[in-house]
Amino acid sequence: MSAAELCTINVLTKCSACTTSGGSCFRFPDASSCSIASNSVPCINTTDTCGTKPAMCATLGQGSSFTLTYDSSFAPQSGVGQIFAISNFPLPATVTDFSLVSNVLPSKKIKVDAALFTGATSLSSLTFVNVDYAALSLTDLPATVTKVTYDTCGITDVSKVVLGPGVTSVSLKGNSLPSATPPDWLQFGKVTSLDLTGCNLVSNSNSGQLLWTFPPKLTSLDLSGNSGMTVIPSGVFSLSLTTLKLPTTINTNLQAISSDNFKVLSSIKNLLIPSATSCADPSATIKSLGTQTVCVKEVGSTSGSSNTGLIVGVAVGAVVLIAAIAVFFYCRRKKAAAGGNYYRQSRDRSGSVPRHRS
């Protein structure tokens, strides 16, 4: 959004005419818009790069939470009205939790520039709900931020999500991520909690699996609400999870897991998974995971025994081969020694070799 466009919409910004709350104000493109939104708050004129515009001075508390809600009404109860951008507006230093929420669907386009975070030295939680992510134009987040929420923000590619260096908790609820191709989690390296509720995740049509790997340090993963998933994704078994929530469409009757994978699920303290009532695989048995059940096929021990037998067989064969080689060389040396004795016994007592007479 260009500087000229910012002059034609309702903006949360700083106004020279406002002396409280660091000059914070809501600036409007015309007097009519300000009059509708201001309610009982007086409109004043302010002059900046947009020229002279009507504005309403904002009264900001010095609390730790800052929530701005976009409403479909021009004059909601808060008396703020519709805000389309946050520009040249630094958050107060006391703010630890910032929320920008839209009550209007589809996601609203609200522009946010980098100035928002310049003074937020204590900001730890950042929440955007029903806001068009692409329109936000975020490039980086403060290092103090540890929790980020981008719910229903129109995100389709997780590799494009902006995370700060300190983020460990991410929520992407309601974003459509139906790609069967594993996403690039490069910037999610420090993330320990990931919420993918209702993200249209789907199983591969051939394997029946969600062919995804996940950020390696995850301890909490929420996959609930993804009705396109029918099989427990294999990627979860390589994680050290304490919380795992799976969609109700997972068919545990048809999926028999290995004994090793059963141990992984058994170690998860907070597990939400549909229970198996019968096993389609006749060689599988139902086992309990607390109040839930799954089908387990004992394949780990058989595989282990086969591998052990193979190793022992190879070792015995090697020993036999070495022994045969040793016997061969022993016999050869003994035969050579016997030939030398015969040659020595053919000499006469004087030590010379007898000559044949003609």
Tab-separated table of C-alpha atoms in Angstrom:
chain	number	residue	atom	x	y	z
A	1	MET	CA	0.000	0.000	0.000
A	2	SER	CA	1.455	3.324	-1.096
A	3	ALA	CA	1.716	6.496	0.987
A	4	ALA	CA	-0.963	8.080	-1.188
A	5	GLU	CA	-3.350	5.192	-0.534
A	6	LEU	CA	-2.840	5.563	3.220
A	7	CYS	CA	-4.290	9.060	2.915
A	8	THR	CA	-7.585	7.700	1.585
A	9	ILE	CA	-8.447	5.180	4.316
A	10	ASN	CA	-8.959	4.997	8.077
A	11	VAL	CA	-5.557	4.626	9.736
A	12	LEU	CA	-4.251	4.111	13.251
A	13	THR	CA	-1.200	6.371	13.334
A	14	LYS	CA	0.407	9.345	15.121
A	15	CYS	CA	-0.984	12.866	14.817
A	16	SER	CA	0.775	16.111	15.679
A	17	ALA	CA	-2.484	17.533	17.042
A	18	CYS	CA	-2.781	14.793	19.681
A	19	THR	CA	-0.678	15.284	22.803
A	20	THR	CA	-1.745	12.249	24.849
A	21	SER	CA	-0.693	8.619	24.485
A	22	GLY	CA	2.369	9.588	22.471
A	23	GLY	CA	0.316	11.296	19.771
A	24	SER	CA	-1.703	8.178	18.920
A	25	CYS	CA	-4.769	8.842	16.783
A	26	PHE	CA	-7.244	7.498	14.269
A	27	ARG	CA	-6.974	9.530	11.088
A	28	PHE	CA	-9.801	9.605	8.528
A	29	PRO	CA	-9.888	10.629	4.858
A	30	ASP	CA	-12.835	13.008	5.317
A	31	ALA	CA	-14.977	14.657	7.976
A	32	SER	CA	-17.960	12.408	7.301
A	33	SER	CA	-15.992	9.232	8.072
A	34	CYS	CA	-14.644	10.742	11.285
A	35	SER	CA	-18.061	11.922	12.384
A	36	ILE	CA	-19.613	8.472	11.914
A	37	ALA	CA	-16.814	6.675	13.746
A	38	SER	CA	-16.082	9.115	16.542
A	39	ASN	CA	-19.345	8.663	18.421
A	40	SER	CA	-18.968	11.016	21.404
A	41	VAL	CA	-15.245	11.605	20.812
A	42	PRO	CA	-14.615	14.944	19.071
A	43	CYS	CA	-12.989	15.083	15.656
A	44	ILE	CA	-10.066	17.460	15.229
A	45	ASN	CA	-7.940	18.478	12.285
A	46	THR	CA	-4.356	17.277	12.016
A	47	THR	CA	-1.710	18.092	9.422
A	48	ASP	CA	0.922	15.643	8.174
A	49	THR	CA	2.168	14.218	4.863
A	50	CYS	CA	-1.449	13.699	3.817
A	51	GLY	CA	-2.225	17.376	4.318
A	52	THR	CA	-4.979	18.423	6.714
A	53	LYS	CA	-7.206	15.501	7.710
A	54	PRO	CA	-9.808	14.906	10.438
A	55	ALA	CA	-8.665	12.709	13.288
A	56	MET	CA	-9.718	11.316	16.620
A	57	CYS	CA	-7.092	11.253	19.371
A	58	ALA	CA	-6.640	7.797	20.859
A	59	THR	CA	-6.531	7.135	24.564
A	60	LEU	CA	-4.220	4.211	25.177
A	61	GLY	CA	-3.857	2.554	28.526
A	62	GLN	CA	-0.478	1.489	29.832
A	63	GLY	CA	-1.506	-2.132	30.260
A	64	SER	CA	0.239	-5.213	28.905
A	65	SER	CA	-2.440	-6.175	26.329
A	66	PHE	CA	-3.328	-4.279	23.162
A	67	THR	CA	-6.280	-5.531	21.074
A	68	LEU	CA	-7.604	-3.868	17.935
A	69	THR	CA	-10.801	-5.380	16.511
A	70	TYR	CA	-11.959	-4.726	12.975
A	71	ASP	CA	-15.786	-4.536	12.870
A	72	SER	CA	-18.201	-4.451	9.959
A	73	SER	CA	-19.964	-1.474	11.510
A	74	PHE	CA	-18.672	2.074	11.057
A	75	ALA	CA	-19.520	2.823	14.677
A	76	PRO	CA	-19.006	-0.231	16.904
A	77	GLN	CA	-19.329	0.058	20.672
A	78	SER	CA	-15.655	0.934	20.979
A	79	GLY	CA	-16.252	4.111	18.964
A	80	VAL	CA	-13.333	3.393	16.651
A	81	GLY	CA	-14.924	2.155	13.437
A	82	GLN	CA	-13.240	0.390	10.569
A	83	ILE	CA	-9.444	0.525	10.529
A	84	PHE	CA	-7.655	-0.409	7.306
A	85	ALA	CA	-4.033	0.217	8.251
A	86	ILE	CA	-1.621	0.725	11.142
A	87	SER	CA	1.089	3.093	9.980
A	88	ASN	CA	3.800	5.035	11.811
A	89	PHE	CA	2.333	3.798	15.065
A	90	PRO	CA	4.735	2.289	17.636
A	91	LEU	CA	3.228	0.090	20.318
A	92	PRO	CA	3.724	1.326	23.895
A	93	ALA	CA	6.719	-0.253	25.615
A	94	THR	CA	4.441	-1.809	28.248
A	95	VAL	CA	2.632	-4.037	25.740
A	96	THR	CA	3.441	-7.749	25.945
A	97	ASP	CA	0.441	-9.096	23.970
A	98	PHE	CA	-0.758	-7.585	20.681
A	99	SER	CA	-3.925	-8.772	18.884
A	100	LEU	CA	-5.389	-7.648	15.571
A	101	VAL	CA	-8.728	-9.381	15.058
A	102	SER	CA	-11.304	-9.050	12.286
A	103	ASN	CA	-14.913	-10.046	12.872
A	104	VAL	CA	-15.521	-9.950	9.142
A	105	LEU	CA	-14.981	-12.798	6.669
A	106	PRO	CA	-13.323	-13.259	4.281
A	107	SER	CA	-10.068	-12.029	5.747
A	108	LYS	CA	-9.743	-8.257	5.684
A	109	LYS	CA	-6.802	-6.469	4.141
A	110	ILE	CA	-5.160	-4.444	6.899
A	111	LYS	CA	-1.740	-2.938	6.285
A	112	VAL	CA	0.827	-3.017	9.106
A	113	ASP	CA	4.276	-1.453	8.790
A	114	ALA	CA	7.478	-2.102	10.740
A	115	ALA	CA	7.023	0.967	12.947
A	116	LEU	CA	4.492	-1.010	14.999
A	117	PHE	CA	7.250	-2.967	16.745
A	118	THR	CA	9.922	-0.285	17.154
A	119	GLY	CA	8.996	0.528	20.741
A	120	ALA	CA	7.619	-2.869	21.761
A	121	THR	CA	10.593	-3.960	23.819
A	122	SER	CA	8.501	-6.330	25.959
A	123	LEU	CA	6.300	-7.873	23.248
A	124	SER	CA	6.078	-11.662	23.656
A	125	SER	CA	2.779	-12.653	21.985
A	126	LEU	CA	1.474	-11.596	18.569
A	127	THR	CA	-2.014	-12.540	17.300
A	128	PHE	CA	-3.661	-11.992	13.910
A	129	VAL	CA	-7.134	-13.467	13.257
A	130	ASN	CA	-9.142	-13.200	10.011
A	131	VAL	CA	-6.611	-10.728	8.626
A	132	ASP	CA	-5.164	-11.047	5.118
A	133	TYR	CA	-1.590	-12.164	5.800
A	134	ALA	CA	-0.215	-10.950	2.465
A	135	ALA	CA	-1.563	-7.451	3.086
A	136	LEU	CA	0.232	-7.215	6.438
A	137	SER	CA	3.596	-7.041	4.638
A	138	LEU	CA	5.541	-8.251	7.680
A	139	THR	CA	9.274	-8.725	7.156
A	140	ASP	CA	10.490	-9.577	10.656
A	141	LEU	CA	9.351	-9.857	14.269
A	142	PRO	CA	11.066	-8.660	17.451
A	143	ALA	CA	13.405	-11.156	19.094
A	144	THR	CA	11.288	-10.948	22.265
A	145	VAL	CA	8.267	-12.592	20.572
A	146	THR	CA	7.866	-16.265	21.531
A	147	LYS	CA	4.252	-16.957	20.531
A	148	VAL	CA	2.681	-16.170	17.131
A	149	THR	CA	-0.895	-16.739	15.948
A	150	TYR	CA	-1.894	-16.416	12.290
A	151	ASP	CA	-5.392	-17.948	12.342
A	152	THR	CA	-7.556	-17.851	9.190
A	153	CYS	CA	-5.199	-15.408	7.493
A	154	GLY	CA	-5.236	-16.898	3.993
A	155	ILE	CA	-1.805	-18.526	4.342
A	156	THR	CA	-1.137	-21.274	1.766
A	157	ASP	CA	2.637	-21.685	2.101
A	158	VAL	CA	4.247	-22.066	5.534
A	159	SER	CA	7.679	-21.195	4.143
A	160	LYS	CA	6.399	-17.631	3.629
A	161	VAL	CA	5.333	-17.209	7.265
A	162	VAL	CA	7.395	-14.609	9.122
A	163	LEU	CA	8.742	-15.782	12.479
A	164	GLY	CA	11.158	-14.019	14.781
A	165	PRO	CA	14.305	-15.696	16.138
A	166	GLY	CA	12.686	-16.387	19.512
A	167	VAL	CA	9.382	-17.945	18.377
A	168	THR	CA	8.640	-21.378	19.878
A	169	SER	CA	4.831	-21.524	19.573
A	170	VAL	CA	2.908	-21.114	16.284
A	171	SER	CA	-0.805	-21.373	15.485
A	172	LEU	CA	-1.948	-21.595	11.854
A	173	LYS	CA	-5.572	-22.623	12.455
A	174	GLY	CA	-7.955	-22.336	9.545
A	175	ASN	CA	-5.375	-21.685	6.830
A	176	SER	CA	-5.683	-23.897	3.755
A	177	LEU	CA	-2.571	-26.084	3.396
A	178	PRO	CA	-3.752	-29.021	1.251
A	179	SER	CA	-0.451	-29.632	-0.545
A	180	ALA	CA	0.752	-33.233	-0.515
A	181	THR	CA	4.338	-31.975	-0.831
A	182	PRO	CA	6.158	-31.695	2.521
A	183	PRO	CA	6.518	-27.998	3.385
A	184	ASP	CA	9.756	-26.178	4.081
A	185	TRP	CA	9.997	-25.847	7.882
A	186	LEU	CA	13.422	-24.158	7.778
A	187	GLN	CA	12.467	-21.184	9.940
A	188	PHE	CA	10.478	-23.417	12.314
A	189	GLY	CA	13.666	-24.929	13.735
A	190	LYS	CA	13.019	-23.650	17.283
A	191	VAL	CA	9.258	-24.228	17.290
A	192	THR	CA	8.064	-26.682	19.954
A	193	SER	CA	4.292	-26.136	19.654
A	194	LEU	CA	2.407	-26.159	16.319
A	195	ASP	CA	-1.363	-25.910	15.792
A	196	LEU	CA	-2.600	-26.977	12.338
A	197	THR	CA	-6.278	-27.357	13.242
A	198	GLY	CA	-8.607	-27.241	10.234
A	199	CYS	CA	-5.900	-26.624	7.625
A	200	ASN	CA	-7.357	-28.970	4.963
A	201	LEU	CA	-4.477	-31.415	5.322
A	202	VAL	CA	-5.085	-34.473	3.137
A	203	SER	CA	-3.692	-37.993	2.886
A	204	ASN	CA	-1.851	-39.037	-0.274
A	205	SER	CA	-4.237	-40.851	-2.635
A	206	ASN	CA	-1.768	-43.703	-3.229
A	207	SER	CA	-0.282	-44.317	0.208
A	208	GLY	CA	-3.143	-43.002	2.333
A	209	GLN	CA	-0.495	-41.081	4.291
A	210	LEU	CA	0.027	-37.394	4.928
A	211	LEU	CA	3.534	-37.374	3.470
A	212	TRP	CA	4.828	-34.611	5.697
A	213	THR	CA	7.770	-34.294	7.994
A	214	PHE	CA	7.397	-31.847	10.872
A	215	PRO	CA	9.677	-29.392	12.699
A	216	PRO	CA	12.152	-31.605	14.609
A	217	LYS	CA	11.808	-30.000	18.048
A	218	LEU	CA	8.025	-30.265	18.325
A	219	THR	CA	6.616	-31.448	21.640
A	220	SER	CA	3.013	-30.394	20.905
A	221	LEU	CA	1.190	-30.970	17.589
A	222	ASP	CA	-2.510	-30.401	16.863
A	223	LEU	CA	-3.828	-31.924	13.614
A	224	SER	CA	-7.496	-32.054	14.587
A	225	GLY	CA	-10.220	-30.858	12.232
A	226	ASN	CA	-8.478	-32.131	9.072
A	227	SER	CA	-11.149	-34.442	7.677
A	228	GLY	CA	-9.023	-35.370	4.643
A	229	MET	CA	-6.663	-37.368	6.877
A	230	THR	CA	-7.471	-41.065	7.361
A	231	VAL	CA	-4.134	-42.463	8.556
A	232	ILE	CA	-1.790	-41.511	11.393
A	233	PRO	CA	1.012	-39.623	9.593
A	234	SER	CA	4.314	-41.475	9.849
A	235	GLY	CA	6.111	-38.187	10.519
A	236	VAL	CA	4.778	-38.017	14.089
A	237	PHE	CA	6.597	-41.195	15.145
A	238	SER	CA	10.027	-39.565	14.833
A	239	LEU	CA	9.086	-36.720	17.215
A	240	SER	CA	9.369	-36.513	21.017
A	241	LEU	CA	5.793	-35.377	21.602
A	242	THR	CA	4.010	-34.813	24.885
A	243	THR	CA	0.787	-33.663	23.154
A	244	LEU	CA	-0.726	-35.025	19.929
A	245	LYS	CA	-4.257	-34.397	18.665
A	246	LEU	CA	-5.449	-36.258	15.572
A	247	PRO	CA	-8.634	-35.799	13.501
A	248	THR	CA	-11.660	-38.019	14.123
A	249	THR	CA	-11.419	-39.312	10.535
A	250	ILE	CA	-8.310	-41.366	11.337
A	251	ASN	CA	-9.387	-45.010	10.830
A	252	THR	CA	-7.495	-46.977	13.462
A	253	ASN	CA	-9.399	-50.156	12.523
A	254	LEU	CA	-7.684	-50.227	9.127
A	255	GLN	CA	-4.259	-49.012	10.255
A	256	ALA	CA	-2.207	-51.536	12.195
A	257	ILE	CA	0.878	-49.875	13.671
A	258	SER	CA	4.136	-51.584	14.623
A	259	SER	CA	5.060	-52.365	18.212
A	260	ASP	CA	7.769	-49.686	18.048
A	261	ASN	CA	5.253	-47.041	16.957
A	262	PHE	CA	2.890	-48.221	19.685
A	263	LYS	CA	5.621	-47.456	22.225
A	264	VAL	CA	5.934	-43.947	20.772
A	265	LEU	CA	2.194	-43.302	21.171
A	266	SER	CA	2.268	-44.794	24.676
A	267	SER	CA	4.837	-42.197	25.747
A	268	ILE	CA	2.618	-39.236	24.733
A	269	LYS	CA	0.935	-37.818	27.845
A	270	ASN	CA	-1.843	-35.904	26.083
A	271	LEU	CA	-3.034	-38.063	23.189
A	272	LEU	CA	-6.294	-37.618	21.289
A	273	ILE	CA	-6.903	-40.380	18.747
A	274	PRO	CA	-10.009	-42.292	17.546
A	275	SER	CA	-10.207	-45.721	19.194
A	276	ALA	CA	-10.087	-48.978	17.250
A	277	THR	CA	-12.992	-51.386	17.781
A	278	SER	CA	-11.747	-54.200	15.518
A	279	CYS	CA	-8.660	-54.833	13.403
A	280	ALA	CA	-8.947	-55.378	9.648
A	281	ASP	CA	-5.543	-57.099	9.709
A	282	PRO	CA	-6.075	-60.600	11.211
A	283	SER	CA	-2.495	-60.661	12.510
A	284	ALA	CA	-3.016	-57.445	14.519
A	285	THR	CA	-4.401	-57.141	18.037
A	286	ILE	CA	-6.123	-54.296	19.854
A	287	LYS	CA	-4.009	-52.648	22.534
A	288	SER	CA	-4.879	-49.926	24.996
A	289	LEU	CA	-3.463	-46.412	25.129
A	290	GLY	CA	-5.108	-45.376	28.369
A	291	THR	CA	-8.737	-44.704	27.428
A	292	GLN	CA	-8.053	-45.178	23.694
A	293	THR	CA	-7.179	-48.248	21.640
A	294	VAL	CA	-5.239	-49.000	18.457
A	295	CYS	CA	-4.412	-52.041	16.329
A	296	VAL	CA	-0.854	-53.291	16.769
A	297	LYS	CA	1.004	-55.758	14.573
A	298	GLU	CA	3.987	-57.440	16.193
A	299	VAL	CA	6.586	-57.098	13.470
A	300	GLY	CA	9.499	-55.609	15.384
A	301	SER	CA	10.587	-58.808	17.187
A	302	THR	CA	10.359	-61.001	14.043
A	303	SER	CA	12.429	-58.591	12.060
A	304	GLY	CA	14.974	-58.399	14.846
A	305	SER	CA	15.296	-62.203	15.037
A	306	SER	CA	15.810	-62.446	11.292
A	307	ASN	CA	18.541	-59.840	11.379
A	308	THR	CA	20.252	-61.580	14.279
A	309	GLY	CA	20.151	-64.940	12.456
A	310	LEU	CA	21.647	-63.392	9.363
A	311	ILE	CA	24.502	-61.840	11.327
A	312	VAL	CA	25.264	-65.129	13.128
A	313	GLY	CA	25.165	-67.066	9.838
A	314	VAL	CA	27.609	-64.707	8.172
A	315	ALA	CA	29.966	-64.865	11.159
A	316	VAL	CA	29.974	-68.698	11.244
A	317	GLY	CA	30.577	-68.860	7.496
A	318	ALA	CA	33.542	-66.524	7.806
A	319	VAL	CA	35.101	-68.675	10.552
A	320	VAL	CA	34.719	-71.865	8.466
A	321	LEU	CA	36.296	-70.188	5.438
A	322	ILE	CA	39.282	-68.957	7.455
A	323	ALA	CA	39.771	-72.448	8.932
A	324	ALA	CA	39.707	-74.061	5.468
A	325	ILE	CA	42.320	-71.622	4.177
A	326	ALA	CA	44.543	-72.357	7.186
A	327	VAL	CA	44.312	-76.152	6.635
A	328	PHE	CA	45.149	-75.724	2.937
A	329	PHE	CA	48.349	-73.802	3.626
A	330	TYR	CA	49.332	-76.196	6.435
A	331	CYS	CA	49.054	-79.235	4.158
A	332	ARG	CA	50.967	-77.494	1.408
A	333	ARG	CA	53.877	-76.650	3.706
A	334	LYS	CA	53.945	-80.202	5.073
A	335	LYS	CA	54.142	-81.676	1.568
A	336	ALA	CA	56.972	-79.331	0.628
A	337	ALA	CA	58.880	-80.304	3.778
A	338	ALA	CA	58.551	-84.023	2.951
A	339	GLY	CA	60.093	-83.480	-0.521
A	340	GLY	CA	63.143	-81.790	0.999
A	341	ASN	CA	63.849	-84.759	3.343
A	342	TYR	CA	63.926	-87.181	0.399
A	343	TYR	CA	66.495	-85.009	-1.362
A	344	ARG	CA	68.737	-84.962	1.689
A	345	GLN	CA	68.557	-88.725	2.218
A	346	SER	CA	69.819	-89.312	-1.373
A	347	ARG	CA	73.279	-87.978	-0.538
A	348	ASP	CA	76.059	-90.407	0.562
A	349	ARG	CA	77.792	-90.230	3.886
A	350	SER	CA	80.474	-87.922	2.553
A	351	GLY	CA	77.817	-85.377	1.760
A	352	SER	CA	78.156	-85.669	-2.022
A	353	VAL	CA	75.467	-86.759	-4.402
A	354	PRO	CA	76.161	-90.270	-5.833
A	355	ARG	CA	76.926	-90.314	-9.522
A	356	HIS	CA	75.630	-92.920	-11.945
A	357	ARG	CA	78.309	-95.102	-13.566
A	358	SER	CA	78.275	-95.473	-17.300
